[in-house]
mmCIF file of C-alpha atoms in Angstrom:
data_model
loop_
_atom_site.group_PDB
_atom_site.id
_atom_site.type_symbol
_atom_site.label_atom_id
_atom_site.label_comp_id
_atom_site.label_asym_id
_atom_site.label_seq_id
_atom_site.Cartn_x
_atom_site.Cartn_y
_atom_site.Cartn_z
ATOM 1 C CA MET A 247 0.422 42.061 -8.891
ATOM 2 C CA ALA A 248 -0.183 42.235 -5.112
ATOM 3 C CA PRO A 249 -2.162 39.447 -3.379
ATOM 4 C CA ARG A 250 -5.877 41.088 -3.917
ATOM 5 C CA LYS A 251 -8.292 41.036 -0.406
ATOM 6 C CA THR A 252 -11.038 39.887 -1.658
ATOM 7 C CA PRO A 253 -11.588 36.851 -4.349
ATOM 8 C CA VAL A 254 -12.665 38.090 -8.163
ATOM 9 C CA VAL A 255 -16.593 37.599 -8.780
ATOM 10 C CA SER A 256 -18.269 38.241 -11.623
ATOM 11 C CA ARG A 257 -21.898 40.330 -10.566
ATOM 12 C CA ASN A 258 -22.741 38.629 -13.988
ATOM 13 C CA PRO A 259 -24.700 35.560 -13.837
ATOM 14 C CA GLN A 260 -24.000 32.896 -15.831
ATOM 15 C CA LEU A 261 -28.033 31.651 -17.398
ATOM 16 C CA ILE A 262 -26.010 28.970 -19.477
ATOM 17 C CA ARG A 263 -22.278 28.763 -21.094
ATOM 18 C CA GLY A 264 -21.991 32.065 -23.173
ATOM 19 C CA VAL A 265 -25.267 33.659 -21.701
ATOM 20 C CA GLY A 266 -24.961 36.485 -19.154
ATOM 21 C CA LYS A 267 -28.038 37.548 -17.229
ATOM 22 C CA TYR A 268 -27.344 41.433 -17.442
ATOM 23 C CA SER A 269 -26.492 42.840 -21.319
ATOM 24 C CA ARG A 270 -23.215 45.642 -21.704
ATOM 25 C CA SER A 271 -25.232 48.678 -20.324
ATOM 26 C CA LYS A 272 -26.549 46.771 -17.271
ATOM 27 C CA MET A 273 -23.099 45.885 -15.721
ATOM 28 C CA TYR A 274 -22.056 49.434 -16.959
ATOM 29 C CA HIS A 275 -24.097 50.945 -14.241
ATOM 30 C CA LYS A 276 -23.584 47.399 -12.190
ATOM 31 C CA ARG A 277 -20.189 47.910 -12.008
ATOM 32 C CA GLY A 278 -20.508 50.989 -10.734
ATOM 33 C CA LEU A 279 -18.429 53.029 -13.408
ATOM 34 C CA TRP A 280 -20.694 55.166 -14.328
ATOM 35 C CA ALA A 281 -19.887 56.522 -10.737
ATOM 36 C CA ILE A 282 -15.942 56.494 -10.525
ATOM 37 C CA LYS A 283 -16.240 58.525 -13.781
ATOM 38 C CA ALA A 284 -18.202 61.334 -11.607
ATOM 39 C CA LYS A 285 -15.477 61.581 -8.985
ATOM 40 C CA ASN A 286 -13.072 62.305 -11.781
ATOM 41 C CA GLY A 287 -14.826 64.375 -13.779
ATOM 42 C CA GLY A 288 -16.585 62.864 -16.667
ATOM 43 C CA VAL A 289 -13.234 60.953 -17.120
ATOM 44 C CA PHE A 290 -12.213 57.638 -16.727
ATOM 45 C CA PRO A 291 -9.298 57.983 -14.431
ATOM 46 C CA LYS A 292 -5.769 56.520 -16.423
ATOM 47 C CA HIS A 293 -3.278 56.478 -14.813
ATOM 48 C CA ASP A 294 0.456 56.703 -16.041
ATOM 49 C CA PRO A 295 2.584 53.803 -16.737
ATOM 50 C CA LYS A 296 4.991 52.744 -13.711
ATOM 51 C CA PRO A 297 8.787 54.248 -15.447
ATOM 52 C CA LYS A 298 10.314 50.847 -16.571
ATOM 53 C CA ALA A 299 13.815 50.789 -15.289
ATOM 54 C CA ALA A 300 16.241 51.331 -18.426
ATOM 55 C CA ALA A 301 16.596 48.129 -19.977
ATOM 56 C CA THR A 302 20.534 46.809 -19.932
ATOM 57 C CA PRO A 303 21.871 46.021 -23.136
ATOM 58 C CA VAL A 304 21.848 42.540 -24.048
ATOM 59 C CA LYS A 305 25.096 41.901 -25.333
ATOM 60 C CA PRO A 306 25.131 39.279 -28.390
ATOM 61 C CA SER A 307 25.919 35.492 -27.319
ATOM 62 C CA LYS A 308 28.748 34.559 -28.734
ATOM 63 C CA PHE A 309 28.292 31.061 -29.311
ATOM 64 C CA TYR A 310 25.009 30.091 -31.609
ATOM 65 C CA PRO A 311 24.761 26.192 -31.033
ATOM 66 C CA ALA A 312 24.820 24.752 -34.850
ATOM 67 C CA ASP A 313 21.498 21.920 -34.760
ATOM 68 C CA ASP A 314 18.495 22.670 -32.689
ATOM 69 C CA ILE A 315 18.997 20.891 -29.435
ATOM 70 C CA LYS A 316 16.249 19.299 -27.809
ATOM 71 C CA MET A 317 15.022 20.861 -24.692
ATOM 72 C CA PRO A 318 13.592 19.050 -22.639
ATOM 73 C CA LEU A 319 9.917 19.645 -20.514
ATOM 74 C CA PRO A 320 9.848 22.493 -17.847
ATOM 75 C CA ASN A 321 9.013 21.176 -14.739
ATOM 76 C CA LYS A 322 7.398 23.404 -12.367
ATOM 77 C CA ARG A 323 6.026 20.785 -9.645
ATOM 78 C CA LYS A 324 7.094 20.680 -5.710
ATOM 79 C CA ALA A 325 7.255 18.648 -3.207
ATOM 80 C CA LYS A 326 4.564 18.857 -1.459
ATOM 81 C CA PRO A 327 5.812 17.930 2.932
ATOM 82 C CA THR A 328 4.805 14.814 4.119
ATOM 83 C CA LYS A 329 1.030 14.249 4.275
ATOM 84 C CA LEU A 330 1.237 13.321 9.055
ATOM 85 C CA ARG A 331 -1.703 10.052 8.780
ATOM 86 C CA ALA A 332 -3.284 11.409 12.110
ATOM 87 C CA SER A 333 -3.363 8.769 14.054
ATOM 88 C CA ILE A 334 0.016 10.090 14.864
ATOM 89 C CA THR A 335 0.628 13.190 17.187
ATOM 90 C CA PRO A 336 3.594 14.277 19.007
ATOM 91 C CA GLY A 337 3.802 11.977 22.019
ATOM 92 C CA THR A 338 1.915 8.983 19.942
ATOM 93 C CA VAL A 339 3.435 5.645 21.236
ATOM 94 C CA LEU A 340 5.054 3.978 17.157
ATOM 95 C CA ILE A 341 5.659 0.691 16.290
ATOM 96 C CA LEU A 342 8.919 0.430 13.739
ATOM 97 C CA LEU A 343 8.484 -1.951 11.850
ATOM 98 C CA ALA A 344 11.578 -1.903 9.445
ATOM 99 C CA GLY A 345 15.309 -2.045 9.690
ATOM 100 C CA ARG A 346 17.269 -1.746 13.535
ATOM 101 C CA PHE A 347 15.156 -1.440 16.234
ATOM 102 C CA MET A 348 11.983 -3.516 14.282
ATOM 103 C CA GLY A 349 9.444 -4.591 15.975
ATOM 104 C CA LYS A 350 10.622 -0.989 18.415
ATOM 105 C CA ARG A 351 8.207 0.846 20.926
ATOM 106 C CA VAL A 352 8.835 4.391 20.857
ATOM 107 C CA VAL A 353 7.571 7.885 21.642
ATOM 108 C CA PHE A 354 7.173 10.201 18.544
ATOM 109 C CA LEU A 355 8.490 13.755 18.869
ATOM 110 C CA LYS A 356 7.764 15.993 15.380
ATOM 111 C CA GLN A 357 7.925 15.797 11.971
ATOM 112 C CA LEU A 358 10.568 16.948 10.767
ATOM 113 C CA THR A 359 10.466 19.408 7.279
ATOM 114 C CA SER A 360 11.827 16.955 4.780
ATOM 115 C CA GLY A 361 8.400 14.613 6.221
ATOM 116 C CA LEU A 362 9.998 11.872 8.517
ATOM 117 C CA LEU A 363 9.470 12.166 11.892
ATOM 118 C CA LEU A 364 11.314 12.706 14.876
ATOM 119 C CA VAL A 365 11.237 10.206 17.390
ATOM 120 C CA THR A 366 13.188 8.414 20.528
ATOM 121 C CA GLY A 367 13.351 5.138 22.340
ATOM 122 C CA PRO A 368 13.899 6.690 25.111
ATOM 123 C CA PHE A 369 17.208 5.793 25.420
ATOM 124 C CA LYS A 370 17.187 4.446 28.525
ATOM 125 C CA VAL A 371 13.858 2.584 28.351
ATOM 126 C CA ASN A 372 15.303 0.708 24.664
ATOM 127 C CA GLY A 373 18.479 1.362 22.692
ATOM 128 C CA VAL A 374 16.066 3.922 20.777
ATOM 129 C CA PRO A 375 18.110 6.987 20.795
ATOM 130 C CA LEU A 376 16.932 10.080 18.588
ATOM 131 C CA ARG A 377 16.131 9.656 15.456
ATOM 132 C CA ARG A 378 14.456 9.842 12.012
ATOM 133 C CA VAL A 379 12.036 6.972 10.735
ATOM 134 C CA ASN A 380 10.015 7.319 7.760
ATOM 135 C CA GLN A 381 5.796 6.996 8.243
ATOM 136 C CA ALA A 382 5.203 4.919 6.190
ATOM 137 C CA TYR A 383 7.726 1.976 8.296
ATOM 138 C CA VAL A 384 5.794 2.722 11.273
ATOM 139 C CA ILE A 385 2.325 1.896 13.117
ATOM 140 C CA GLY A 386 0.749 4.282 15.007
ATOM 141 C CA THR A 387 -0.841 2.938 18.345
ATOM 142 C CA SER A 388 -3.802 4.618 20.276
ATOM 143 C CA THR A 389 -1.520 5.239 23.047
ATOM 144 C CA LYS A 390 0.228 8.752 23.747
ATOM 145 C CA VAL A 391 2.702 10.389 26.116
ATOM 146 C CA ASP A 392 2.771 13.500 27.515
ATOM 147 C CA ILE A 393 5.360 15.421 25.868
ATOM 148 C CA SER A 394 4.806 18.872 27.480
ATOM 149 C CA GLY A 395 7.906 19.111 28.744
ATOM 150 C CA THR A 396 9.994 18.160 26.193
ATOM 151 C CA ASN A 397 12.206 20.887 23.864
ATOM 152 C CA VAL A 398 12.060 19.827 20.551
ATOM 153 C CA ASP A 399 13.466 23.241 19.279
ATOM 154 C CA LYS A 400 16.976 22.628 18.438
ATOM 155 C CA PHE A 401 16.297 18.919 16.573
ATOM 156 C CA ASP A 402 15.673 19.182 12.456
ATOM 157 C CA ASP A 403 17.255 17.571 9.200
ATOM 158 C CA LYS A 404 20.630 19.777 9.641
ATOM 159 C CA TYR A 405 21.611 17.783 12.980
ATOM 160 C CA PHE A 406 21.268 14.430 11.934
ATOM 161 C CA ALA A 407 23.724 15.494 8.251
ATOM 162 C CA LYS A 408 26.239 12.558 7.685
ATOM 163 C CA ALA A 409 30.653 14.400 9.176
ATOM 164 C CA ALA A 410 31.143 15.463 6.243
ATOM 165 C CA GLU A 411 34.076 12.452 5.536
ATOM 166 C CA LYS A 412 37.379 13.559 4.885
ATOM 167 C CA LYS A 413 39.169 12.186 1.592
ATOM 168 C CA ASN A 414 41.511 9.242 0.892
ATOM 169 C CA LYS A 415 42.045 8.806 -3.001
ATOM 170 C CA LYS A 416 44.906 9.043 -3.433
ATOM 171 C CA GLY A 417 47.993 6.539 -1.371
ATOM 172 C CA GLU A 418 46.962 3.318 -2.215
ATOM 173 C CA GLY A 419 49.195 2.180 0.069
ATOM 174 C CA GLU A 420 47.045 3.286 2.615
ATOM 175 C CA PHE A 421 44.115 1.134 1.660
ATOM 176 C CA PHE A 422 46.556 -2.743 2.749
ATOM 177 C CA GLU A 423 46.433 -0.863 6.198
ATOM 178 C CA ALA A 424 43.644 -0.706 7.724
ATOM 179 C CA ASP A 425 40.258 -0.450 6.716
ATOM 180 C CA LYS A 426 38.334 1.559 8.720
ATOM 181 C CA GLU A 427 40.430 2.334 11.383
ATOM 182 C CA GLU A 428 38.115 5.042 12.503
ATOM 183 C CA LYS A 429 35.274 4.375 14.201
ATOM 184 C CA SER A 430 34.225 7.210 14.781
ATOM 185 C CA GLU A 431 32.564 7.994 18.361
ATOM 186 C CA LEU A 432 29.162 10.001 18.941
ATOM 187 C CA PRO A 433 30.328 13.627 19.772
ATOM 188 C CA GLN A 434 29.155 14.395 23.987
ATOM 189 C CA ASP A 435 26.936 17.644 23.066
ATOM 190 C CA LYS A 436 25.026 14.155 20.224
ATOM 191 C CA LYS A 437 24.441 12.080 23.900
ATOM 192 C CA ASP A 438 23.632 15.657 26.234
ATOM 193 C CA ASP A 439 20.355 15.992 23.677
ATOM 194 C CA GLN A 440 19.889 12.936 24.378
ATOM 195 C CA LYS A 441 19.878 13.156 27.719
ATOM 196 C CA ALA A 442 17.792 16.692 27.987
ATOM 197 C CA VAL A 443 14.801 14.788 25.698
ATOM 198 C CA ASP A 444 14.715 11.795 27.547
ATOM 199 C CA ALA A 445 14.856 13.681 31.550
ATOM 200 C CA ALA A 446 11.239 15.520 31.034
ATOM 201 C CA LEU A 447 10.372 12.138 28.634
ATOM 202 C CA LEU A 448 10.928 9.489 31.108
ATOM 203 C CA LYS A 449 9.425 11.072 33.473
ATOM 204 C CA SER A 450 5.671 11.411 32.463
ATOM 205 C CA ILE A 451 5.791 7.772 31.510
ATOM 206 C CA GLU A 452 6.464 6.645 34.648
ATOM 207 C CA ALA A 453 3.857 8.521 35.648
ATOM 208 C CA VAL A 454 1.602 5.824 33.632
ATOM 209 C CA PRO A 455 1.372 2.222 35.407
ATOM 210 C CA ASP A 456 3.282 -0.463 33.155
ATOM 211 C CA LEU A 457 4.102 2.686 30.636
ATOM 212 C CA LYS A 458 8.339 1.636 30.665
ATOM 213 C CA SER A 459 8.475 -2.058 30.667
ATOM 214 C CA TYR A 460 5.872 -1.849 27.337
ATOM 215 C CA LEU A 461 7.838 0.671 25.785
ATOM 216 C CA ALA A 462 10.752 -2.581 27.012
ATOM 217 C CA ALA A 463 9.427 -5.028 24.460
ATOM 218 C CA ARG A 464 9.514 -6.033 21.201
ATOM 219 C CA PHE A 465 5.827 -6.279 19.218
ATOM 220 C CA SER A 466 5.601 -9.673 17.382
ATOM 221 C CA LEU A 467 3.198 -11.030 15.812
ATOM 222 C CA LYS A 468 1.574 -14.086 17.504
ATOM 223 C CA ALA A 469 -0.691 -16.823 16.347
ATOM 224 C CA GLY A 470 -3.813 -16.167 15.949
ATOM 225 C CA MET A 471 -3.151 -12.805 15.821
ATOM 226 C CA LYS A 472 -4.565 -10.165 12.916
ATOM 227 C CA PRO A 473 -3.374 -7.637 12.106
ATOM 228 C CA HIS A 474 -6.054 -6.620 10.011
ATOM 229 C CA GLU A 475 -8.566 -7.167 12.440
ATOM 230 C CA LEU A 476 -6.385 -5.596 15.102
ATOM 231 C CA VAL A 477 -7.000 -1.892 17.550
ATOM 232 C CA PHE A 478 -3.311 -0.310 17.676
ATOM 233 C CA MET B 821 -36.080 -33.081 21.495
ATOM 234 C CA GLY B 822 -38.534 -30.508 20.534
ATOM 235 C CA PHE B 823 -38.716 -26.536 19.887
ATOM 236 C CA LYS B 824 -38.885 -24.628 22.421
ATOM 237 C CA ARG B 825 -37.739 -21.461 20.706
ATOM 238 C CA TYR B 826 -40.241 -19.881 19.350
ATOM 239 C CA VAL B 827 -40.714 -17.642 16.003
ATOM 240 C CA GLU B 828 -44.134 -15.749 17.594
ATOM 241 C CA ILE B 829 -44.918 -11.237 17.622
ATOM 242 C CA GLY B 830 -42.641 -10.331 20.540
ATOM 243 C CA ARG B 831 -39.876 -13.429 20.259
ATOM 244 C CA VAL B 832 -36.269 -11.051 20.646
ATOM 245 C CA ALA B 833 -33.727 -11.985 18.075
ATOM 246 C CA LEU B 834 -30.592 -11.498 17.125
ATOM 247 C CA ILE B 835 -29.514 -11.102 13.558
ATOM 248 C CA ASN B 836 -26.332 -12.952 12.205
ATOM 249 C CA TYR B 837 -26.142 -11.499 9.381
ATOM 250 C CA GLY B 838 -25.571 -8.787 6.910
ATOM 251 C CA LYS B 839 -25.418 -4.689 7.858
ATOM 252 C CA GLU B 840 -27.492 -4.990 11.199
ATOM 253 C CA TYR B 841 -24.912 -8.133 12.194
ATOM 254 C CA GLY B 842 -24.601 -8.358 15.802
ATOM 255 C CA LYS B 843 -28.058 -6.494 16.847
ATOM 256 C CA LEU B 844 -30.605 -7.011 19.320
ATOM 257 C CA VAL B 845 -33.983 -7.561 17.440
ATOM 258 C CA VAL B 846 -37.624 -7.721 18.747
ATOM 259 C CA ILE B 847 -39.953 -9.414 15.271
ATOM 260 C CA VAL B 848 -42.916 -7.634 15.486
ATOM 261 C CA ASP B 849 -44.774 -9.476 12.719
ATOM 262 C CA VAL B 850 -44.596 -12.359 10.494
ATOM 263 C CA VAL B 851 -44.582 -11.446 6.329
ATOM 264 C CA ASP B 852 -44.369 -14.712 4.677
ATOM 265 C CA GLN B 853 -43.175 -18.434 5.745
ATOM 266 C CA ASN B 854 -39.889 -16.252 5.415
ATOM 267 C CA ARG B 855 -39.815 -13.212 6.873
ATOM 268 C CA ALA B 856 -40.294 -11.085 9.803
ATOM 269 C CA LEU B 857 -41.242 -7.939 10.140
ATOM 270 C CA VAL B 858 -38.016 -6.662 12.762
ATOM 271 C CA ASP B 859 -38.238 -3.489 15.495
ATOM 272 C CA SER B 860 -35.934 -2.045 17.738
ATOM 273 C CA PRO B 861 -35.424 0.990 19.630
ATOM 274 C CA ASP B 862 -32.551 2.236 17.740
ATOM 275 C CA MET B 863 -33.408 0.548 13.939
ATOM 276 C CA VAL B 864 -35.899 1.304 11.365
ATOM 277 C CA ARG B 865 -39.228 -0.794 11.676
ATOM 278 C CA SER B 866 -38.063 -3.701 8.599
ATOM 279 C CA GLN B 867 -38.294 -6.719 7.201
ATOM 280 C CA ILE B 868 -35.929 -9.957 7.529
ATOM 281 C CA ASN B 869 -35.175 -13.465 6.507
ATOM 282 C CA PHE B 870 -35.425 -15.691 9.224
ATOM 283 C CA LYS B 871 -32.252 -17.072 8.178
ATOM 284 C CA ARG B 872 -30.329 -14.071 9.236
ATOM 285 C CA LEU B 873 -32.385 -14.645 13.149
ATOM 286 C CA THR B 874 -31.304 -15.833 15.578
ATOM 287 C CA LEU B 875 -33.312 -16.317 18.561
ATOM 288 C CA THR B 876 -33.442 -16.268 22.034
ATOM 289 C CA ASP B 877 -34.919 -16.887 24.657
ATOM 290 C CA ILE B 878 -36.577 -13.803 25.584
ATOM 291 C CA LYS B 879 -40.100 -12.802 24.944
ATOM 292 C CA ILE B 880 -41.561 -9.543 25.606
ATOM 293 C CA GLU B 881 -45.274 -8.944 25.378
ATOM 294 C CA ILE B 882 -46.428 -7.362 22.813
ATOM 295 C CA ASN B 883 -49.099 -6.506 20.102
ATOM 296 C CA ARG B 884 -49.048 -7.185 16.224
ATOM 297 C CA VAL B 885 -47.174 -4.562 15.270
ATOM 298 C CA PRO B 886 -46.521 -1.953 18.134
ATOM 299 C CA LYS B 887 -46.341 1.914 18.008
ATOM 300 C CA LYS B 888 -41.796 2.333 18.190
ATOM 301 C CA LYS B 889 -43.016 4.751 21.631
ATOM 302 C CA THR B 890 -45.478 0.871 23.035
ATOM 303 C CA LEU B 891 -42.144 -1.260 21.553
ATOM 304 C CA ILE B 892 -39.848 1.397 23.820
ATOM 305 C CA GLU B 893 -41.897 0.535 27.381
ATOM 306 C CA ALA B 894 -42.792 -2.648 27.055
ATOM 307 C CA MET B 895 -38.864 -3.439 26.624
ATOM 308 C CA GLU B 896 -37.800 -1.768 29.481
ATOM 309 C CA LYS B 897 -40.563 -3.297 31.196
ATOM 310 C CA ALA B 898 -39.371 -6.703 30.408
ATOM 311 C CA ASP B 899 -35.763 -6.126 30.609
ATOM 312 C CA VAL B 900 -35.020 -7.142 27.913
ATOM 313 C CA LYS B 901 -31.176 -5.226 27.993
ATOM 314 C CA GLY B 902 -31.052 -6.600 30.962
ATOM 315 C CA LYS B 903 -31.629 -10.021 30.613
ATOM 316 C CA TRP B 904 -29.021 -10.256 27.844
ATOM 317 C CA GLU B 905 -26.092 -8.631 29.311
ATOM 318 C CA ASN B 906 -27.156 -12.036 31.769
ATOM 319 C CA SER B 907 -27.441 -14.405 29.969
ATOM 320 C CA SER B 908 -24.365 -16.140 29.308
ATOM 321 C CA TRP B 909 -25.237 -16.138 26.181
ATOM 322 C CA GLY B 910 -24.956 -12.101 25.742
ATOM 323 C CA ARG B 911 -21.581 -12.434 28.571
ATOM 324 C CA LYS B 912 -19.874 -13.642 25.299
ATOM 325 C CA LEU B 913 -20.779 -11.871 23.638
ATOM 326 C CA ILE B 914 -20.129 -8.545 25.700
ATOM 327 C CA VAL B 915 -16.654 -10.101 26.348
ATOM 328 C CA LYS B 916 -15.709 -11.207 22.630
ATOM 329 C CA GLU B 917 -16.335 -6.982 22.276
ATOM 330 C CA ARG B 918 -13.913 -6.100 24.771
ATOM 331 C CA ARG B 919 -10.959 -8.253 23.224
ATOM 332 C CA ALA B 920 -11.736 -6.784 20.136
ATOM 333 C CA ALA B 921 -11.451 -3.466 21.140
ATOM 334 C CA LEU B 922 -8.556 -4.331 23.422
ATOM 335 C CA THR B 923 -5.747 -1.703 22.361
ATOM 336 C CA ASP B 924 -1.202 -2.768 21.701
ATOM 337 C CA PHE B 925 -1.094 -0.770 24.898
ATOM 338 C CA ASP B 926 -4.109 -3.069 26.872
ATOM 339 C CA ARG B 927 -3.489 -6.721 25.005
ATOM 340 C CA PHE B 928 0.781 -5.864 26.670
ATOM 341 C CA LYS B 929 -1.153 -5.166 29.927
ATOM 342 C CA LEU B 930 -3.387 -7.546 29.452
ATOM 343 C CA MET B 931 -0.664 -10.509 29.239
ATOM 344 C CA LEU B 932 1.550 -9.028 32.633
ATOM 345 C CA ALA B 933 -1.966 -10.117 34.735
ATOM 346 C CA LYS B 934 -2.022 -13.436 33.159
ATOM 347 C CA ILE B 935 1.420 -13.852 34.133
ATOM 348 C CA LYS B 936 0.946 -12.697 37.297
ATOM 349 C CA ARG B 937 -2.571 -14.510 37.476
ATOM 350 C CA GLY B 938 -0.553 -18.262 36.765
ATOM 351 C CA GLY B 939 2.327 -17.305 38.969
ATOM 352 C CA LEU B 940 -0.222 -16.793 41.858
ATOM 353 C CA VAL B 941 -2.074 -20.201 41.049
ATOM 354 C CA ARG B 942 0.971 -22.279 40.721
ATOM 355 C CA GLN B 943 2.456 -20.834 43.757
ATOM 356 C CA GLU B 944 -1.050 -22.297 46.523
ATOM 357 C CA LEU B 945 -0.129 -25.356 44.611
ATOM 358 C CA ALA B 946 3.352 -26.127 45.214
ATOM 359 C CA LYS B 947 2.098 -25.017 48.647
ATOM 360 C CA LEU B 948 -0.845 -28.073 48.650
ATOM 361 C CA LYS B 949 1.735 -30.383 46.534
ATOM 362 C CA LYS B 950 4.003 -29.649 49.578
ATOM 363 C CA GLU B 951 1.102 -29.967 52.188
ATOM 364 C CA THR B 952 0.038 -33.440 50.699
ATOM 365 C CA ALA B 953 3.114 -34.749 50.559
ATOM 366 C CA ALA B 954 4.383 -34.212 54.103
#
C-alpha cells in the first residue's frame, strides 16, 4: 500500500473504551459517505480488483522430512545505529581511554555507518592516524576544533577493512620458514589521505594558542582528581 | 572572647546544607529557637534551621519581614554583593567555583602557566643568590 500522507484519525471520540460518542447513522453522515454516493450516482463506487499476476505453478517438493523440525522463532529486529552522545560533535577533542593510544587527545571527524567514530591525531601532532574508535572508550571534552576545511566524505568502514590475506593452507615446510616475513607497509594512498586531512586541521589547530601542545600531551589522572567531579 | 556575629533581622548568612547550598540569604524573621525565616532576591521566602546557616559579617538595615522589593533595594543600598565578593571568604568561594568549572584544556593551560611562573621565580632567585654570593 502506498504510505498515507495524513495519519488515520477517528472522527468518533471515545467516551469510554468501547463506547463512541456518535451513533452509526451520525458517523455515516460525518464520514461523508452520502456525498461519495451522490457523486457516484446513488451507488457506492466499486473498483474492480487489480488483475492478479498469474500464480506460478507450485511444484510439489521432492523431500518431506520424517519428523517435524523445530524452527527458531522469527527475529525481525533491526540493529539501530549507535546514538552519538550530544557532547560529541565534529571537531570535538576526545580523550581515548583504552588501546594503544590510551590517554591521547584526538580530534573527532565523523561517525561512520557502523557507529564507530572516525578520529585523527592529527598524525604529525600525536601519532594517532585516521582511525576508528568506539564511542564507549572515549571521553568527549568541551574543546572544539574547526574542521570546516577538511573533507572526510571518502572515509567509511570499507576503507578500514583488512586487506584480504593470501591463504597458506598447505605446505608444512613454509611454517618453519619465516612466519611473518612480510610486514605489510602502509600503502602510499593512505598516507596521502592522512596528510590531506591533517593539512587543513593543522591550520585551525595552530590558530589556537597552546592547542597543539595540548593535543600532543597525554591525559592522565593525577592525585586529587575526581573524575566524577571533573568538567571535561 | 565573645560572639561577634549575631542572628538578627538583616543578618546575611550563607546556606551550608541542602538544596540551596552556597546561597547568600538575609534573615528576615526568627520563627523560634531553631528556625529563621530567610529571603533572597532569587528565592522564595522560606524557613530554614539555623544549623543550615553560617552567619557572615554583613548586615543590612531592614524591618521585620520586608516586601521583596524593599529587600532588594536595601540589599542594593548596602551593596551586599560587592562586600561579599571583595571579602576574603567570598573571594575564596569564587576561586573554588572557577576551579571546579575548568575544562581539560583549561587545566592544561593552567599547568603551562604554573610551570612558566615557577621558571621565572627560579630565575630571579638564581640572580639574587649570585648577587649575595658575589
